[in-house]
mmCIF file of C-alpha atoms in Angstrom:
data_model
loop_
_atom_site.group_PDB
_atom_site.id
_atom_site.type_symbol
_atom_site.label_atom_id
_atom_site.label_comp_id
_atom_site.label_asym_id
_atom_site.label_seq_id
_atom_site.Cartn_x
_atom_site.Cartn_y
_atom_site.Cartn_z
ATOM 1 C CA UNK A 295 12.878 23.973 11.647
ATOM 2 C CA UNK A 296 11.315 24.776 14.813
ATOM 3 C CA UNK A 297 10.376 20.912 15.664
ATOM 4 C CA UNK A 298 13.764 20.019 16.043
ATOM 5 C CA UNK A 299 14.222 22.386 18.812
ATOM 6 C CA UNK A 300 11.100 22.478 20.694
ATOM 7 C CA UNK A 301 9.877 18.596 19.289
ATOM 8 C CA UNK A 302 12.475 17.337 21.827
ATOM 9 C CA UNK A 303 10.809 18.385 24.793
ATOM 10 C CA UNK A 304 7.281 16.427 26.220
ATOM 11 C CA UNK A 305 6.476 19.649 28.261
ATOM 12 C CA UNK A 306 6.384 21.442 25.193
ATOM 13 C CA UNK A 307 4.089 18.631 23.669
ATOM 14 C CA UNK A 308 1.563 19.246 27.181
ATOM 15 C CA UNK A 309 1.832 23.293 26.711
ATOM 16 C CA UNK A 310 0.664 22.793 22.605
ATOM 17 C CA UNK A 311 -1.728 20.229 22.436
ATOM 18 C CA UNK A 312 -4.410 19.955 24.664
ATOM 19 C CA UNK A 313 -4.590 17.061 26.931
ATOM 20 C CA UNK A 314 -7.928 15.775 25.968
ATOM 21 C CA UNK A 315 -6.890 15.556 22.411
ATOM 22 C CA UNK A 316 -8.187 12.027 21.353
ATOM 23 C CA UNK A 317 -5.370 9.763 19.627
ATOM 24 C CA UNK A 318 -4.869 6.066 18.348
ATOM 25 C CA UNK A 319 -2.381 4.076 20.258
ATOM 26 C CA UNK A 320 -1.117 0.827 18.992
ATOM 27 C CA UNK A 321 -0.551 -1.987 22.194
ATOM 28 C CA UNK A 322 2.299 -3.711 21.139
ATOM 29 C CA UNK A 323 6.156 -3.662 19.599
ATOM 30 C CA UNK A 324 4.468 -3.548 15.987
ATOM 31 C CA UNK A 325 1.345 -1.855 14.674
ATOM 32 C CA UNK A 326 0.256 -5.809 13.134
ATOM 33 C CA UNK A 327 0.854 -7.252 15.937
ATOM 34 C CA UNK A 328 -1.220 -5.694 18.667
ATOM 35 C CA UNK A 329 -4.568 -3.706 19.429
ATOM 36 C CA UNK A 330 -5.492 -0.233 18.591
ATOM 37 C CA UNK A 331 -6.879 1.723 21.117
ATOM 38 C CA UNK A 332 -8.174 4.998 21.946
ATOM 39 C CA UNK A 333 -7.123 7.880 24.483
ATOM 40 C CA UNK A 334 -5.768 11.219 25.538
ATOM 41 C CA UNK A 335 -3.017 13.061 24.426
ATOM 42 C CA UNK A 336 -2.254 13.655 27.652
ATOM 43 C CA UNK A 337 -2.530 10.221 29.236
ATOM 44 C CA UNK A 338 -0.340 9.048 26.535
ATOM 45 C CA UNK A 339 2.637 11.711 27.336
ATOM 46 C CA UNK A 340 2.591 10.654 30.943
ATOM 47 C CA UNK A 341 3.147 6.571 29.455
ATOM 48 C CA UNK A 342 6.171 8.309 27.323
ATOM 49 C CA UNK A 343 7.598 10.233 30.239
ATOM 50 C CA UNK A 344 6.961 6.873 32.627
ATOM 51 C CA UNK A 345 8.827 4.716 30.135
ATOM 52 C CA UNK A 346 11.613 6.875 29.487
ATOM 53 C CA UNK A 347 12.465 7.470 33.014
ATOM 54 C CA UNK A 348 11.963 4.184 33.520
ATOM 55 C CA UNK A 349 14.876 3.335 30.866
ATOM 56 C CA UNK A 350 17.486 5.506 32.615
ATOM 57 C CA UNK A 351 16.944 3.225 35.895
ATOM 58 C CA UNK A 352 16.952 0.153 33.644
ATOM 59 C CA UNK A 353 17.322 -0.136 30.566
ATOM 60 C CA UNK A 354 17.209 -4.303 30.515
ATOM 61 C CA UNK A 355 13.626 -4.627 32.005
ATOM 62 C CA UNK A 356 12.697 -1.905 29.162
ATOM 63 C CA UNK A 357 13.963 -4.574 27.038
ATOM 64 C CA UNK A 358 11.907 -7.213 28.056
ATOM 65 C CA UNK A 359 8.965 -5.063 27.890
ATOM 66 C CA UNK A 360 6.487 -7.177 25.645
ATOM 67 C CA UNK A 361 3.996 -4.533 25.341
ATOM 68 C CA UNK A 362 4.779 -0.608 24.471
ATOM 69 C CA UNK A 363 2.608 1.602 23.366
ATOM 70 C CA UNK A 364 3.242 3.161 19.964
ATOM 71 C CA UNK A 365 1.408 6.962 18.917
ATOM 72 C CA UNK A 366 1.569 5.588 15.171
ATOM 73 C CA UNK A 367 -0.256 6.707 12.004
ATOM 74 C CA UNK A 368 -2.331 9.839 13.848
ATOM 75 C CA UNK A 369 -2.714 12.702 12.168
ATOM 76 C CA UNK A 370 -0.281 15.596 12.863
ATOM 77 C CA UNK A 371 -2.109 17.966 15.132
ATOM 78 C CA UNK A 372 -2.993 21.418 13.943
ATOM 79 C CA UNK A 373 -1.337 23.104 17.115
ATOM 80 C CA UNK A 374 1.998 21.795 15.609
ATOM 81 C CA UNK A 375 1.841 21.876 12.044
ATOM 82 C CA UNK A 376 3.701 24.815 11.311
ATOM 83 C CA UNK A 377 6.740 23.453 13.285
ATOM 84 C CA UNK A 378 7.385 21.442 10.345
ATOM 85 C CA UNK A 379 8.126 23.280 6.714
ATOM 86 C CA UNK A 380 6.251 21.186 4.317
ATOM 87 C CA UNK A 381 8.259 20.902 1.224
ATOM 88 C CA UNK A 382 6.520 22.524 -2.002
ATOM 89 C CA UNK A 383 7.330 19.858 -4.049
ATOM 90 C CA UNK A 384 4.701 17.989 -2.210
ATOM 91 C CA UNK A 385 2.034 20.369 -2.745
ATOM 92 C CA UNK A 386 2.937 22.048 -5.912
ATOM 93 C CA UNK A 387 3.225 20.240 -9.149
ATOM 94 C CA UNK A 388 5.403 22.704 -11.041
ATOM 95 C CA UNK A 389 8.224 21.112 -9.338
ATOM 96 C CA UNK A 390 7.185 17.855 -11.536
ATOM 97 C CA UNK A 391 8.004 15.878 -8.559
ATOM 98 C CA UNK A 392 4.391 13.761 -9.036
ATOM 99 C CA UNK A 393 1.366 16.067 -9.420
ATOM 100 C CA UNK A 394 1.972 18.115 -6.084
ATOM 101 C CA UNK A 395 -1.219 16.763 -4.239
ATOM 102 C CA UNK A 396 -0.694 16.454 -0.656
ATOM 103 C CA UNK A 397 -2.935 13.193 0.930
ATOM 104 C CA UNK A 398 -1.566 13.393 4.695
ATOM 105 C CA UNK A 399 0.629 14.865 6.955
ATOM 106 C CA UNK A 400 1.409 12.168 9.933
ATOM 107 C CA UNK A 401 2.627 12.283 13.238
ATOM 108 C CA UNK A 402 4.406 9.001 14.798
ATOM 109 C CA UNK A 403 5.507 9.327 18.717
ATOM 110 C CA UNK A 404 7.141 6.141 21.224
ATOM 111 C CA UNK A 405 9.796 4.613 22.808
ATOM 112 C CA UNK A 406 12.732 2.605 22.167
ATOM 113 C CA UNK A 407 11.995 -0.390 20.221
ATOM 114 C CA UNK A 408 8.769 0.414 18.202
ATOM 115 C CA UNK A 409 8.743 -1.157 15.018
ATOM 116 C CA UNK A 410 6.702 -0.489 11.418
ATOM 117 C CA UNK A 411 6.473 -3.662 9.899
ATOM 118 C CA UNK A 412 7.780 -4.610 6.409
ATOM 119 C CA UNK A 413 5.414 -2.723 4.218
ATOM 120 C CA UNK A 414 4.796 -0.660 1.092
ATOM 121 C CA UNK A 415 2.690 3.021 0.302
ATOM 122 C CA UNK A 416 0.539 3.513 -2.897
ATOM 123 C CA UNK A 417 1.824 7.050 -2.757
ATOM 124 C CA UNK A 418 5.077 8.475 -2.171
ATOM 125 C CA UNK A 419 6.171 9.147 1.289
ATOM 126 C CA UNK A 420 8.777 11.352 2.891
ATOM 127 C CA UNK A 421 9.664 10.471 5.997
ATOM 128 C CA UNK A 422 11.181 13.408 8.460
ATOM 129 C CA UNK A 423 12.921 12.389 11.862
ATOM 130 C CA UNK A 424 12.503 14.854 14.418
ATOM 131 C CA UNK A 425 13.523 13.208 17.721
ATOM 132 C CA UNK A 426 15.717 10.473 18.282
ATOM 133 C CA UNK A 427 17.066 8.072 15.816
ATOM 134 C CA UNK A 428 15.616 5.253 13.323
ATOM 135 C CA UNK A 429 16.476 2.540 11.364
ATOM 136 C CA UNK A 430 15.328 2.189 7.756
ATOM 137 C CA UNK A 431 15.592 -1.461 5.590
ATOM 138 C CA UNK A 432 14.500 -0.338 1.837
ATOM 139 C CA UNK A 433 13.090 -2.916 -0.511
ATOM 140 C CA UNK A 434 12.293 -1.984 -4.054
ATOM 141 C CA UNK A 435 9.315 -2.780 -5.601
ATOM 142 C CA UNK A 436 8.257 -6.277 -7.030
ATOM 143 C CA UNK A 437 5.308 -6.546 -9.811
ATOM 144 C CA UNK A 438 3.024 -8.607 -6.924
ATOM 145 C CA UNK A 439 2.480 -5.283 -5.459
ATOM 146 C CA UNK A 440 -1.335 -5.101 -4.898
ATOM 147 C CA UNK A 441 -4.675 -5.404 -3.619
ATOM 148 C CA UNK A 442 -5.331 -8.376 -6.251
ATOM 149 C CA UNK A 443 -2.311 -10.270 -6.307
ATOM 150 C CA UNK A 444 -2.165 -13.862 -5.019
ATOM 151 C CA UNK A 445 1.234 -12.911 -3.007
ATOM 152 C CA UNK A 446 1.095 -16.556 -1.002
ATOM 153 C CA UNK A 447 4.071 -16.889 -3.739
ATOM 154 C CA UNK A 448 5.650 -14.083 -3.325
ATOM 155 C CA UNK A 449 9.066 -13.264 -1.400
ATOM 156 C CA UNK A 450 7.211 -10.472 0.877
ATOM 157 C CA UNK A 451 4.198 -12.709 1.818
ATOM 158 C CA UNK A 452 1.668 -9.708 1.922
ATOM 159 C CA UNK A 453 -1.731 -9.986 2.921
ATOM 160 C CA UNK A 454 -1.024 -13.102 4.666
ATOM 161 C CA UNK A 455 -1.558 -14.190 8.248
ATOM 162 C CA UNK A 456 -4.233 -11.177 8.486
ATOM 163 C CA UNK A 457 -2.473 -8.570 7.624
ATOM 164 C CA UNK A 458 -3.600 -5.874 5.118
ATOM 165 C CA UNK A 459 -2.050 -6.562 1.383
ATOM 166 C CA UNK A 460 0.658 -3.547 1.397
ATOM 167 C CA UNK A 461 1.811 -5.503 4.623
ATOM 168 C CA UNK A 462 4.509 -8.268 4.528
ATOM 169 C CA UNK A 463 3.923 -11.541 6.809
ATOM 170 C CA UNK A 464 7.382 -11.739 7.651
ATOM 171 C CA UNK A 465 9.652 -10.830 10.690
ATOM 172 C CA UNK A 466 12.376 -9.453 8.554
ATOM 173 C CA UNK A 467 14.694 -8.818 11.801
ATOM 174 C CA UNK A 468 13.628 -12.719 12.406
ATOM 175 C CA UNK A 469 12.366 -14.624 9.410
ATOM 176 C CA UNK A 470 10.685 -18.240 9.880
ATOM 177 C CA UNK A 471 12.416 -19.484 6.523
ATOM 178 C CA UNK A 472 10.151 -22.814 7.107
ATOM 179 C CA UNK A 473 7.096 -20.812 6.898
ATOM 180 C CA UNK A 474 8.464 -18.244 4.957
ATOM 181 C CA UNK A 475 11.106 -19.750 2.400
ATOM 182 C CA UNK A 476 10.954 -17.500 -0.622
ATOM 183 C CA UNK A 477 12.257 -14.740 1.571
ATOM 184 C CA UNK A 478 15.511 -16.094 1.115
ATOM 185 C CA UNK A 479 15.207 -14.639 -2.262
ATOM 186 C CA UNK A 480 14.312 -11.185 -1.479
ATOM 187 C CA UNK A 481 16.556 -8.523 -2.676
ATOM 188 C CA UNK A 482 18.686 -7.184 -0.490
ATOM 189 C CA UNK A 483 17.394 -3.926 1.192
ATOM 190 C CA UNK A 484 19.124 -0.749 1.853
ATOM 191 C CA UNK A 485 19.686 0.006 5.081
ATOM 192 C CA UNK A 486 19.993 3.510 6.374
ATOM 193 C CA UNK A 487 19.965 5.194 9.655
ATOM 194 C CA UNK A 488 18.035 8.328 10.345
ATOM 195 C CA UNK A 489 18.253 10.990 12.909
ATOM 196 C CA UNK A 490 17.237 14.498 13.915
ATOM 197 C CA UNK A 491 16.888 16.941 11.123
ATOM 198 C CA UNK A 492 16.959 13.962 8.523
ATOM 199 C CA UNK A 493 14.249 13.334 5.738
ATOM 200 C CA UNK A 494 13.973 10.398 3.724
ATOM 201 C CA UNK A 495 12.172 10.092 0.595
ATOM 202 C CA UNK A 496 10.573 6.510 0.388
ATOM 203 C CA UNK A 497 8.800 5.766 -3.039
ATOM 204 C CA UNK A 498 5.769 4.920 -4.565
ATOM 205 C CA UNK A 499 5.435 0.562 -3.254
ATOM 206 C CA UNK A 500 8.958 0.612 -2.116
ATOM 207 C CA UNK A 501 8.759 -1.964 0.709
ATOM 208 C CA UNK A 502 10.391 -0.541 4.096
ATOM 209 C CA UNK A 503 10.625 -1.560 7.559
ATOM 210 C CA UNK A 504 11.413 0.949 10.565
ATOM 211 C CA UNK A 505 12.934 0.222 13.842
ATOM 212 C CA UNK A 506 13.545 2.800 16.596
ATOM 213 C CA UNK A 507 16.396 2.891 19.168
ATOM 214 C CA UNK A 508 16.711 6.110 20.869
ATOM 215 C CA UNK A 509 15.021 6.199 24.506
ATOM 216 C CA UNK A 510 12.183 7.871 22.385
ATOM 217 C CA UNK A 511 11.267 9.222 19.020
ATOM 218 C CA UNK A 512 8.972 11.661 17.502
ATOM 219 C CA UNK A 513 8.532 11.495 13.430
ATOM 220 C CA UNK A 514 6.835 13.095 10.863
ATOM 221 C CA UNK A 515 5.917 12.099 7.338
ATOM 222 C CA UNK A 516 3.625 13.474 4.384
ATOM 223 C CA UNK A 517 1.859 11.205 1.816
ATOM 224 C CA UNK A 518 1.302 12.789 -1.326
ATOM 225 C CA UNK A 519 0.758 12.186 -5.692
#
């Protein structure tokens, strides 16, 4: 498709979508742990051009870097749209792959080392790597998955600690097993790694955490019934 060719570039990004574009940013290495904020499409660019230039002088301060800035759960912008082929299946339920309605189409853009937190979708989700390269741990399902659920119990911890109740408590790269013990009975996830041109399909409540760790990364996914 056309985004893997022109996706790659951040001039292209300034020539498509206008700079005064409003956007959420989230302040932080993961989108529950730091602030959402707004501003400009094209402020945000020039922090994603800064920070990658800044990695090819040195790469170990990058490291250190507590806060990054993360282009996370923002709608994909009309401009670019048709870069991406939407697959029918997603849109058409003759394909009896659910009932083909189409909820969101979502655009996800930042350097190395942003992180999605352990978490599950209510619908299913199809996740399409663009630029750079990710890493995907895949936890099925448990029957605590929900807004109701008392998961305090539970292996995943959702809804705990403030976060919202599809959204695990846990630092699965660095669990607390004092404050977290039943993780040590979670199921062991599938791990996968995901780069340009790549789409993975990610299930109705399947729990997944996602790691970047390419000097930057530009993703896509759709939501859909």
């Amino acid at each position: 498709c056309d985004a893997i060719y022109f996706w790659r570039s951040i001039q292209y990004w300034q020539a498509a979508v206008p700079e005064n574009t409003p956007v959420d940013v989230e302040l932080g290495r993961s989108y529950n742990t730091g602030n959402r904020v707004s501003m400009k499409f094209g402020d945000y660019l020039d922090y994603l051009s800064k920070v990658t230039e800044q990695e090819e002088k040195d790469t170990e301060q990058l490291d250190q870097q507590e806060e990054v800035a993360y282009l996370a759960q923002n709608e994909l912008f009309a401009e670019v749209r048709n870069d991406i082929p939407t697959p029918h299946f997603c849109s058409d339920g003759s394909f009896n792959v659910g009932e083909g309605k189409l909820y969101h189409s979502m655009l996800w853009l930042g350097p190395r080392g942003t992180v999605s937190p352990l978490h599950y979708d209510p619908l299913d989700n199809l996740l399409m790597q663009i630029v750079g390269n990710k890493r995907v741990l895949l936890y099925p399902p448990d029957k605590g998955n929900g807004r109701d659920n008392n998961n305090s119990g539970s292996w995943h911890y959702a809804g705990l600690n403030g976060n919202q109740y599809n959204t695990s408590a846990v630092d699965v790269e660095n669990p607390n097993y004092e404050e977290h013990p039943n993780f040590q009975s979670a199921p062991t996830p599938y791990e996968c790694e995901i780069g340009p041109g790549d789409l993975l399909f990610i299930p109705s409540k399947w729990w997944h955490h996602v790691r970047s760790f390419s000097k930057w990364s530009a993703s896509a996914n759709v939501w859909w019934r």
